[in-house]
Short mmCIF file of C-alpha atoms and ligand atoms in Angstrom, two decimals:
data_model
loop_
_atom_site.label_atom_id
_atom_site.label_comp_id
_atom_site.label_asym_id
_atom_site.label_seq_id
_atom_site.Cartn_x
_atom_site.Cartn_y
_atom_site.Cartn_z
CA UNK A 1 45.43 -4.89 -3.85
CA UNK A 2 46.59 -7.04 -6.52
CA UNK A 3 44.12 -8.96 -8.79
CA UNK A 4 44.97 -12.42 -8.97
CA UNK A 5 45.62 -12.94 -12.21
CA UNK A 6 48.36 -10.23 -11.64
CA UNK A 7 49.44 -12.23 -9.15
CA UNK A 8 49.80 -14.90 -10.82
CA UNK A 9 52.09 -14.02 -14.11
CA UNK A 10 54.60 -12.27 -11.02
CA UNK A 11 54.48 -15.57 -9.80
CA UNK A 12 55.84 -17.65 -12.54
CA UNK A 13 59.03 -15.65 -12.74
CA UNK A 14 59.33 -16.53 -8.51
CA UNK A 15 58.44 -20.11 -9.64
CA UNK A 16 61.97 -20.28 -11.28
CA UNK A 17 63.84 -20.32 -7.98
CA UNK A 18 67.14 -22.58 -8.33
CA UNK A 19 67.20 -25.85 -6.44
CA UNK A 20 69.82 -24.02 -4.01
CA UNK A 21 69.11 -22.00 -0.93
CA UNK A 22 65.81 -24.09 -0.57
CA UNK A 23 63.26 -23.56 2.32
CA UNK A 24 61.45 -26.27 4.22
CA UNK A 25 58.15 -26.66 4.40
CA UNK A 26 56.36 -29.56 6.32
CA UNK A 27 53.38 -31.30 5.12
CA UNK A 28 51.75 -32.81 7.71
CA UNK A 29 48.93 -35.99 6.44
CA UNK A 30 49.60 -37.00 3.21
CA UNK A 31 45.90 -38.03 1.72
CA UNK A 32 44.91 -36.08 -1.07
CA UNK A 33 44.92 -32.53 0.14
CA UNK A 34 48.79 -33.14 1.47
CA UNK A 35 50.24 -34.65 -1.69
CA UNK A 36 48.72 -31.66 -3.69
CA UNK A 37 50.13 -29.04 -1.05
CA UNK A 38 53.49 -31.11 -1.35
CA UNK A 39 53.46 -30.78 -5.28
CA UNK A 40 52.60 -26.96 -5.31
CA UNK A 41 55.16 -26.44 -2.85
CA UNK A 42 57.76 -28.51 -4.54
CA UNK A 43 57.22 -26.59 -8.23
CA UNK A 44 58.30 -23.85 -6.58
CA UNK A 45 61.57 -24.61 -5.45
CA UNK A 46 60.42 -25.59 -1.55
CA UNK A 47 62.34 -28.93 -0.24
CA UNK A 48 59.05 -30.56 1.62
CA UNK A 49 58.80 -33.28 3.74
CA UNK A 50 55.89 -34.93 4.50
CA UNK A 51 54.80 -36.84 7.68
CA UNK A 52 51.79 -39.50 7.87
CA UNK A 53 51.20 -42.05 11.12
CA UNK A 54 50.28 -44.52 8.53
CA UNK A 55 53.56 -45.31 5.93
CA UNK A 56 51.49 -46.91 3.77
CA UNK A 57 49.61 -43.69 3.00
CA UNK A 58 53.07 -42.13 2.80
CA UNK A 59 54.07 -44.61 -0.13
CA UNK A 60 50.75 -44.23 -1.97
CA UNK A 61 51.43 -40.56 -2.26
CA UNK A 62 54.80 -40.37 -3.52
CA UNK A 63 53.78 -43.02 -6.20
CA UNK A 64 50.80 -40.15 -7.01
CA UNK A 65 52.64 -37.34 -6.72
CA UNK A 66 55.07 -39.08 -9.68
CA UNK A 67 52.27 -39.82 -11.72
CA UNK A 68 50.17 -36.31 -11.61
CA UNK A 69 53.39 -34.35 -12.33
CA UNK A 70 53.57 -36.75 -15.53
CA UNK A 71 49.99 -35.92 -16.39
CA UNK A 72 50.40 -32.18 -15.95
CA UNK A 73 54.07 -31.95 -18.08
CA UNK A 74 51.75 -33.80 -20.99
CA UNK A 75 49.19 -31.29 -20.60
CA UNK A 76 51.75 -28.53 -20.77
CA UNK A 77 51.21 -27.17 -17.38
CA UNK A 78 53.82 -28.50 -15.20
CA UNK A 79 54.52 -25.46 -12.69
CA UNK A 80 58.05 -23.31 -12.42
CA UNK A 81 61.21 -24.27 -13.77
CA UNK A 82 62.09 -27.64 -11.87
CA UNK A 83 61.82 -30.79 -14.17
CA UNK A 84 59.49 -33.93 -13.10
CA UNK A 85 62.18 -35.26 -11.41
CA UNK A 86 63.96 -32.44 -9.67
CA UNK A 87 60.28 -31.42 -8.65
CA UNK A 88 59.08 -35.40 -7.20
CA UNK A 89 63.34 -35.44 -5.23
CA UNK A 90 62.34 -32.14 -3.67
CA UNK A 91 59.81 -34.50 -1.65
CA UNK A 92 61.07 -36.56 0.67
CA UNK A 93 58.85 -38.38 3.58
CA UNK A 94 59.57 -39.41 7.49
CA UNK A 95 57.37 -41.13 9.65
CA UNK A 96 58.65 -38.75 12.54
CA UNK A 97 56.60 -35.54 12.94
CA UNK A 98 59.77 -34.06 14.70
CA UNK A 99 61.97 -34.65 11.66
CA UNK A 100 58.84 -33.08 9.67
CA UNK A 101 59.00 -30.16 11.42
CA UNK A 102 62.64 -29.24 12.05
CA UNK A 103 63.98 -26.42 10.07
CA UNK A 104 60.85 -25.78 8.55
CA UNK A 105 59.44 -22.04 7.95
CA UNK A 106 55.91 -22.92 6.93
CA UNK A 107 54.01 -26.39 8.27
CA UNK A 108 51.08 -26.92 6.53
CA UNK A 109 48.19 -29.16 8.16
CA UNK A 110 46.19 -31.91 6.27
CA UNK A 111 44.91 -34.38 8.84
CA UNK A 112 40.94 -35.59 8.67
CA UNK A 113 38.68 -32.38 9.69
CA UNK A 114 37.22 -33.57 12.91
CA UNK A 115 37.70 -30.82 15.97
CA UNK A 116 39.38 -33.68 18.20
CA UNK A 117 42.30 -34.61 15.41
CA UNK A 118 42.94 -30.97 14.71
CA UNK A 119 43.46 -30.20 18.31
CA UNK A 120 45.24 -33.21 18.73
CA UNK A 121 47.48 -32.62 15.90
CA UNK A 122 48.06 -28.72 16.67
CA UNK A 123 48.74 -29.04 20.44
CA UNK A 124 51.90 -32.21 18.90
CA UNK A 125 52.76 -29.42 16.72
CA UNK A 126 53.10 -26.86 19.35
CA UNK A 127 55.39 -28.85 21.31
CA UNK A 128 57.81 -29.06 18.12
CA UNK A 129 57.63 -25.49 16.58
CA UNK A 130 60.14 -23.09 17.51
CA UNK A 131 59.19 -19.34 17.43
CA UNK A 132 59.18 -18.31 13.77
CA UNK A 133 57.56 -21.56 11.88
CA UNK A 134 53.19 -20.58 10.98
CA UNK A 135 51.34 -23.54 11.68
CA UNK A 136 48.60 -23.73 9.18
CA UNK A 137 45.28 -26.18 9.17
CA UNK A 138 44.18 -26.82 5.43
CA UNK A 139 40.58 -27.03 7.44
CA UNK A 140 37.68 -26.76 4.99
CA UNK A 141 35.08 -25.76 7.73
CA UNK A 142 36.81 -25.83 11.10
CA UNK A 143 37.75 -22.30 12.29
CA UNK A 144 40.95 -22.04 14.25
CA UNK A 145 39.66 -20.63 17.19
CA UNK A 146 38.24 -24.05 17.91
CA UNK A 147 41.19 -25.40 17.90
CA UNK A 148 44.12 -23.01 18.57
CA UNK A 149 43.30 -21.38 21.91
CA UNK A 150 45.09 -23.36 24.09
CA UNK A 151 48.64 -23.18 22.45
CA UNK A 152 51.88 -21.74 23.27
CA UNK A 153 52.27 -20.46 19.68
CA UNK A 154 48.53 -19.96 19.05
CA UNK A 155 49.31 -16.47 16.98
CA UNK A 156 51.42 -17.91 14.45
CA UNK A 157 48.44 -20.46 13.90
CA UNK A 158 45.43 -20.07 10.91
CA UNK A 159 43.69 -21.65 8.44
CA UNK A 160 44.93 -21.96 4.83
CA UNK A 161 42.01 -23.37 3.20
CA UNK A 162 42.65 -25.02 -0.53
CA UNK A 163 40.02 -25.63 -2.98
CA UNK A 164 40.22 -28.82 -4.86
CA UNK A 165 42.09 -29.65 -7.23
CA UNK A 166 44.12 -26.67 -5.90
CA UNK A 167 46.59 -27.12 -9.39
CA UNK A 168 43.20 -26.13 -11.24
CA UNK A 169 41.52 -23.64 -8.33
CA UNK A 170 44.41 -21.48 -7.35
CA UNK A 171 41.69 -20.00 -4.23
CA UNK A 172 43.97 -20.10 -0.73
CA UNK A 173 41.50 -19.06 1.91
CA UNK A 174 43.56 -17.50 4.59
CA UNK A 175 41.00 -17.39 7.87
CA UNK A 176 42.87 -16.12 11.15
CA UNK A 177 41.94 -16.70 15.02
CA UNK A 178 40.94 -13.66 16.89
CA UNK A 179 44.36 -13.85 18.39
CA UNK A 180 46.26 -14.53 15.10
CA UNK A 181 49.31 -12.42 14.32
CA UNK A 182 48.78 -10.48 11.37
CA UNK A 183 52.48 -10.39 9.98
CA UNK A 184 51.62 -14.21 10.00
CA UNK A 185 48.84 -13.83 7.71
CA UNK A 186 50.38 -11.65 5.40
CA UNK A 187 53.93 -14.12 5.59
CA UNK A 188 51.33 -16.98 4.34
CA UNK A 189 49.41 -14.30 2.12
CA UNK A 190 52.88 -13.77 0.42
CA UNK A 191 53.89 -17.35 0.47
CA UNK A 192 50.58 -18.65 -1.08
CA UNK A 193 51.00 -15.96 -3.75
CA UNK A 194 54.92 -16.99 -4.04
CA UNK A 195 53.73 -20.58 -5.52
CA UNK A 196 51.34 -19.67 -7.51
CA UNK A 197 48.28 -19.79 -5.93
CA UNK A 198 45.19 -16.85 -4.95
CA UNK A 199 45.10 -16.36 -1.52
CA UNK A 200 42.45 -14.43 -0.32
CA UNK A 201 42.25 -12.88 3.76
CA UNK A 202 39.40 -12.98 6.09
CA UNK A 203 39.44 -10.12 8.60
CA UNK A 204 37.25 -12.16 10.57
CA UNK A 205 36.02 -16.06 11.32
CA UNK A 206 32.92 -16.80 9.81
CA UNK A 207 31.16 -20.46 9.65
CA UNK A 208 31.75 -21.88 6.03
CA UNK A 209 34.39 -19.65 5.16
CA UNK A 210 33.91 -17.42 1.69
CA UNK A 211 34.02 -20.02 -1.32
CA UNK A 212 31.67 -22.22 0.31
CA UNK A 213 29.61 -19.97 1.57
CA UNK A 214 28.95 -18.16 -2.01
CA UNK A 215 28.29 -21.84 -3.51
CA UNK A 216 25.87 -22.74 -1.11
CA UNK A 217 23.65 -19.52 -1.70
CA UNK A 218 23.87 -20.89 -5.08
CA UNK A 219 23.08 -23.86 -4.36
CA UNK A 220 19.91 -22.99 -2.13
CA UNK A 221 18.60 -21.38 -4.56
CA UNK A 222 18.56 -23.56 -7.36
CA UNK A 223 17.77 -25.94 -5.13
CA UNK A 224 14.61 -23.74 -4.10
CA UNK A 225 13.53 -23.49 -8.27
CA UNK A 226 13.59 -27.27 -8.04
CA UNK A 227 11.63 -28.10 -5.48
CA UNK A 228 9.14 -25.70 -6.26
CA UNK A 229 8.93 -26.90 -9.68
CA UNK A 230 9.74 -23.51 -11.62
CA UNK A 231 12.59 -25.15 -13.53
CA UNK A 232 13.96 -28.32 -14.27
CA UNK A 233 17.43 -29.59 -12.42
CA UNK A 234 18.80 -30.29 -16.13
CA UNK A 235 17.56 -26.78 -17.09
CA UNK A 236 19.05 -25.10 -14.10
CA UNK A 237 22.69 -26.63 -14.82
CA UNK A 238 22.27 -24.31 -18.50
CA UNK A 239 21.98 -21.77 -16.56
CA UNK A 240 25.13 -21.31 -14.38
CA UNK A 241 27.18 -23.05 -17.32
CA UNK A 242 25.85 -20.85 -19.89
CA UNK A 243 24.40 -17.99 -18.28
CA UNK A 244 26.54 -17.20 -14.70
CA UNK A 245 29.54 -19.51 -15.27
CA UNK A 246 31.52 -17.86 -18.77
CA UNK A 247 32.14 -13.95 -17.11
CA UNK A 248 32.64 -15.71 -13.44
CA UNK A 249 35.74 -17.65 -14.90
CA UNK A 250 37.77 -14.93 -15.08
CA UNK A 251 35.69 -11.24 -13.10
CA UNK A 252 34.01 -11.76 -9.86
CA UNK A 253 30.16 -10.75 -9.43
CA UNK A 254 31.29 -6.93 -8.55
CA UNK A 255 33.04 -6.47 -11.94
CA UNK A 256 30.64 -8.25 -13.53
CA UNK A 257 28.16 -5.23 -12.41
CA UNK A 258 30.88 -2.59 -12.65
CA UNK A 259 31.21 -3.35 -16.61
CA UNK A 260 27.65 -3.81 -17.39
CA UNK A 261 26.52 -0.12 -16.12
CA UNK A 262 28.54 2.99 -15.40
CA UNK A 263 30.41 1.16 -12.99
CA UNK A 264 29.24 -0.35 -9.76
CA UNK A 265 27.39 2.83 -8.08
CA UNK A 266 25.60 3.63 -11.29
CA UNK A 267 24.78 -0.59 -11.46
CA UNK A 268 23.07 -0.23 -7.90
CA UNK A 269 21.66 2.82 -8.48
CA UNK A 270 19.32 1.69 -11.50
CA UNK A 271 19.55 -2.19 -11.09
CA UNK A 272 19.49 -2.37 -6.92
CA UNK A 273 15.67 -1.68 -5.93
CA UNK A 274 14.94 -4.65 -8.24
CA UNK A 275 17.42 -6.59 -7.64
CA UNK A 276 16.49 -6.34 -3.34
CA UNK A 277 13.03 -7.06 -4.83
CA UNK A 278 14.15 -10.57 -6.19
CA UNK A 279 16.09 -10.71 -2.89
CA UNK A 280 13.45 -10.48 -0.97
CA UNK A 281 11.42 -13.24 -2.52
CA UNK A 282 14.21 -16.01 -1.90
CA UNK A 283 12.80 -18.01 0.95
CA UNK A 284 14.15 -19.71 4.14
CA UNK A 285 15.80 -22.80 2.34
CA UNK A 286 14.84 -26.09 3.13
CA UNK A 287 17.37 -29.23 3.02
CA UNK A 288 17.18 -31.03 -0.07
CA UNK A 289 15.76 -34.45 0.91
CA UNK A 290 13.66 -37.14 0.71
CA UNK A 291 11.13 -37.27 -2.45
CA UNK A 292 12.42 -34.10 -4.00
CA UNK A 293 16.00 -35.31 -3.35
CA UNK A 294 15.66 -38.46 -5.17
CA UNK A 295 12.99 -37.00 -8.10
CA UNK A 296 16.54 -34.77 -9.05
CA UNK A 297 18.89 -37.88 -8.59
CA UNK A 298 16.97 -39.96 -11.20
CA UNK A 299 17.19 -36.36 -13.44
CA UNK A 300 20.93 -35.87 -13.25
CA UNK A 301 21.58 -39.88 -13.91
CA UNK A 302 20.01 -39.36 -17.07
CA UNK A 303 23.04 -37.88 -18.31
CA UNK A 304 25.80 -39.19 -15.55
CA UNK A 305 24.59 -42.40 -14.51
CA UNK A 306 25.91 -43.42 -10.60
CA UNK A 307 28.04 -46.18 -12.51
CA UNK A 308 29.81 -43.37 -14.61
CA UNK A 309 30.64 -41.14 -12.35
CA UNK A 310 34.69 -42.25 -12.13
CA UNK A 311 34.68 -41.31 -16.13
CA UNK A 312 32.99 -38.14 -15.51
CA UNK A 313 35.43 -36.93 -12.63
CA UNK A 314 38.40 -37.80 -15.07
CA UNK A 315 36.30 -35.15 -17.90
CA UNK A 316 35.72 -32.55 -15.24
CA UNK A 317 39.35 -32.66 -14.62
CA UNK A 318 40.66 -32.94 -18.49
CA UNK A 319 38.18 -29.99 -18.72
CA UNK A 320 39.90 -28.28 -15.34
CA UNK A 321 43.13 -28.60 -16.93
CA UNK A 322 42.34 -26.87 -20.40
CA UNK A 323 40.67 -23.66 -18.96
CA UNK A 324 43.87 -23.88 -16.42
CA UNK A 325 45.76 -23.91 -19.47
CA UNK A 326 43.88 -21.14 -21.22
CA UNK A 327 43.39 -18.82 -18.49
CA UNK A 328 47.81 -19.12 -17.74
CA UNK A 329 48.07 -18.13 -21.51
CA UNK A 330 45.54 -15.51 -21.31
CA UNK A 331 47.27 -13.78 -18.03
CA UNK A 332 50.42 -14.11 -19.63
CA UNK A 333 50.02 -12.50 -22.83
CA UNK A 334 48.14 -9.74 -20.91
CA UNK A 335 51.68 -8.64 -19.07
N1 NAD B 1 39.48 -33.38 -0.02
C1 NAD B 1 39.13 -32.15 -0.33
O1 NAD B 1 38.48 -31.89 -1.35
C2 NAD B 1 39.57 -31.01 0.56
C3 NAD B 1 39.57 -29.70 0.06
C4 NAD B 1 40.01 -28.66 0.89
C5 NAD B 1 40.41 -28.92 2.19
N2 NAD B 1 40.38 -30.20 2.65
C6 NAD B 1 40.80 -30.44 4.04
O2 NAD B 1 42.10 -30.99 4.05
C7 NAD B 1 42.23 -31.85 5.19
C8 NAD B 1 42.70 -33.21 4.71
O3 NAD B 1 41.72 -33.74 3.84
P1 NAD B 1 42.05 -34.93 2.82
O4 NAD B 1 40.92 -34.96 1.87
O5 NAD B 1 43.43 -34.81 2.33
O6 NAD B 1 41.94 -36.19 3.81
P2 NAD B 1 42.51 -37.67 3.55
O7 NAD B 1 41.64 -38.56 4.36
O8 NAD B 1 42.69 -37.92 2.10
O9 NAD B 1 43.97 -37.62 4.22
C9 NAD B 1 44.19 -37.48 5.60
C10 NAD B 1 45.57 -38.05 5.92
O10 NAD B 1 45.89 -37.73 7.26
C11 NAD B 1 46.57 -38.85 7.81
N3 NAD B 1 46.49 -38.74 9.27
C12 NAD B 1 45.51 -39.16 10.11
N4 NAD B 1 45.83 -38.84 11.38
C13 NAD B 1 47.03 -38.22 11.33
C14 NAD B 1 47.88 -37.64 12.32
N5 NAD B 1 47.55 -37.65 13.62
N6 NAD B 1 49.06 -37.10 11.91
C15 NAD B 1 49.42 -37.10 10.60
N7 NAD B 1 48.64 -37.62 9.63
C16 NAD B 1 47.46 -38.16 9.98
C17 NAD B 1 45.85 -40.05 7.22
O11 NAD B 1 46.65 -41.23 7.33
C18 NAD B 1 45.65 -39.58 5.77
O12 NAD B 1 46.76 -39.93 4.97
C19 NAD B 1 40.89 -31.85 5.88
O13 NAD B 1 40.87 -30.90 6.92
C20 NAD B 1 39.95 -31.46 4.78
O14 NAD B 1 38.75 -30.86 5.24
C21 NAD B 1 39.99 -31.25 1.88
#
């Protein structure tokens, strides 16, 4: 299997695709997962066209989509080989799902993530699809099975979970139904890999999914030091920036281990008993509320007051962008 980053560099000679022979792809909800799906489609040489029942939402995101592809030429990491404007034409919009839809060989999903809308949304797209379009949900917690079952074309149907932003966090999860085709998969597998992104395959449904799942262990755990008053919350953000987060920007936890013994079996072997010892000691988590809740609030406003927090989403994001930008450089001068 390829790493991503491997991935990746193959991709940006795919990326280059002329603006003839292009393939459809529908985007289907246009809120801020859609317009992000319609951009990363787009800088790859994809004609898109995305559908919304309310225009409005449709003329917000065109008007977005135009300025982010501005923002990411100045930052120098505008995608593939399309200019600004050859990338925001490849977009257009209808306010007919059936238009969306026709001659498309990939429709992507991006409605709100209640059970009700996906169902209602997958068993309208159902009626449209012919035989050979995948119907993917961009679902960040519903698993298809809940909402698949019933359809005509249920095995061309998964989940293609983004992480946002997804120009930033390349991460596609790709969760199947139990009655998913696989050649489906791997067609979105390949696809997702095609513009740039890291898809990653489930080989089963799972509640939360992968990425979230790993952050909220994280996340119960630090939340566990907190409440029990071992560490401070400002102390505990040191530690994933400076201790977890540098290696886990660019080698997952198993590398990690592989590099600091002699390799992974020799890591377990010496490291595991205490590491299951640690293990052991984590308790059941408890949900993060009330008193303890708001002692680490009035903590974490220290340094981002609630009043700043629009200004400290646009730094995240600036800060996004540059290890984007370093870690593209990186992979490519590693060909
Ligand atoms: N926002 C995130 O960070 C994020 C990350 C990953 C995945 N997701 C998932 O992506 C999906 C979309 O999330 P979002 O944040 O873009 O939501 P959003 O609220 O920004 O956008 C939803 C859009 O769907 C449109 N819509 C509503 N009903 C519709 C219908 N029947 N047909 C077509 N369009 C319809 C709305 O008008 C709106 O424009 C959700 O399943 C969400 O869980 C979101």
């Amino acid at each position: 299997m390829k790493r991503c980053t491997e991935a990746y560099s193959s991709t940006m000679a795919e990326t280059s695709s002329p603006l003839s022979n292009k393939t459809r792809v529908s985007i289907v909800g246009s809120g801020l997962i859609g317009r992000s799906w319609a951009m990363l489609f787009a800088s790859a040489g994809f004609e898109v066209c995305m559908f919304d029942v309310d225009k409005s939402q449709l003329e917000q995101a065109k008007t977005a989509v135009l300025g982010q592809l501005k923002d990411l030429e100045s930052q120098g990491l505008l995608r593939g080989a399309l200019s600004v404007q050859q990338q925001y034409d490849s977009i257009v919009t209808t306010s007919s799902l059936a238009d969306c839809v026709k001659g498309a060989v990939h429709v992507q999903e991006c409605v709100p993530e209640t059970v009700d809308m996906k169902r209602k949304v997958f068993t309208q797209l159902d009626s449209l699809a012919d035989d050979q379009v995948i119907l993917c949900s961009s679902s960040s917690a519903i698993v298809p099975s809940k909402f698949t079952e019933h359809l005509k074309h249920r095995t061309k149907c998964l989940v293609a979970h983004p992480i946002n932003p997804p120009f930033y966090c390349r991460l596609v999860e790709l969760v199947p139904a139990p009655w998913t085709d696989l050649e489906a998969v791997q067609t979105t597998r390949d696809l997702m890999t095609s513009i740039g992104q890291a898809p990653i395959t489930l080989k089963k449904e799972i509640t939360g999914f992968i990425q979230p799942r790993i952050q909220h262990a994280i996340l119960a755990e630090c939340c566990r030091l907190v409440q029990d008053e071992v560490i401070s919350v400002a102390d505990v953000e040191t530690a994933v920036i400076e201790g977890l987060a540098p290696r886990y920007a660019f080698m997952g936890p198993f590398e990690t281990c592989h590099l600091n013994a002699n390799g992974l079996k020799d890591y377990f072997d010496r490291f595991g008993q205490t590491i299951y010892d640690v293990q052991k000691s984590f308790n059941v988590p408890h949900p993060m509320q009330g008193a303890k809740a708001e002692e680490a609030e009035r903590e974490v406003t220290q340094w981002v007051p609630l009043e700043a927090l629009p200004q400290r989403r646009q730094w995240r994001d600036r800060r996004l962008a540059a290890l984007a930008k370093l870690k593209n450089e990186l992979d490519n001068s590693s060909k």
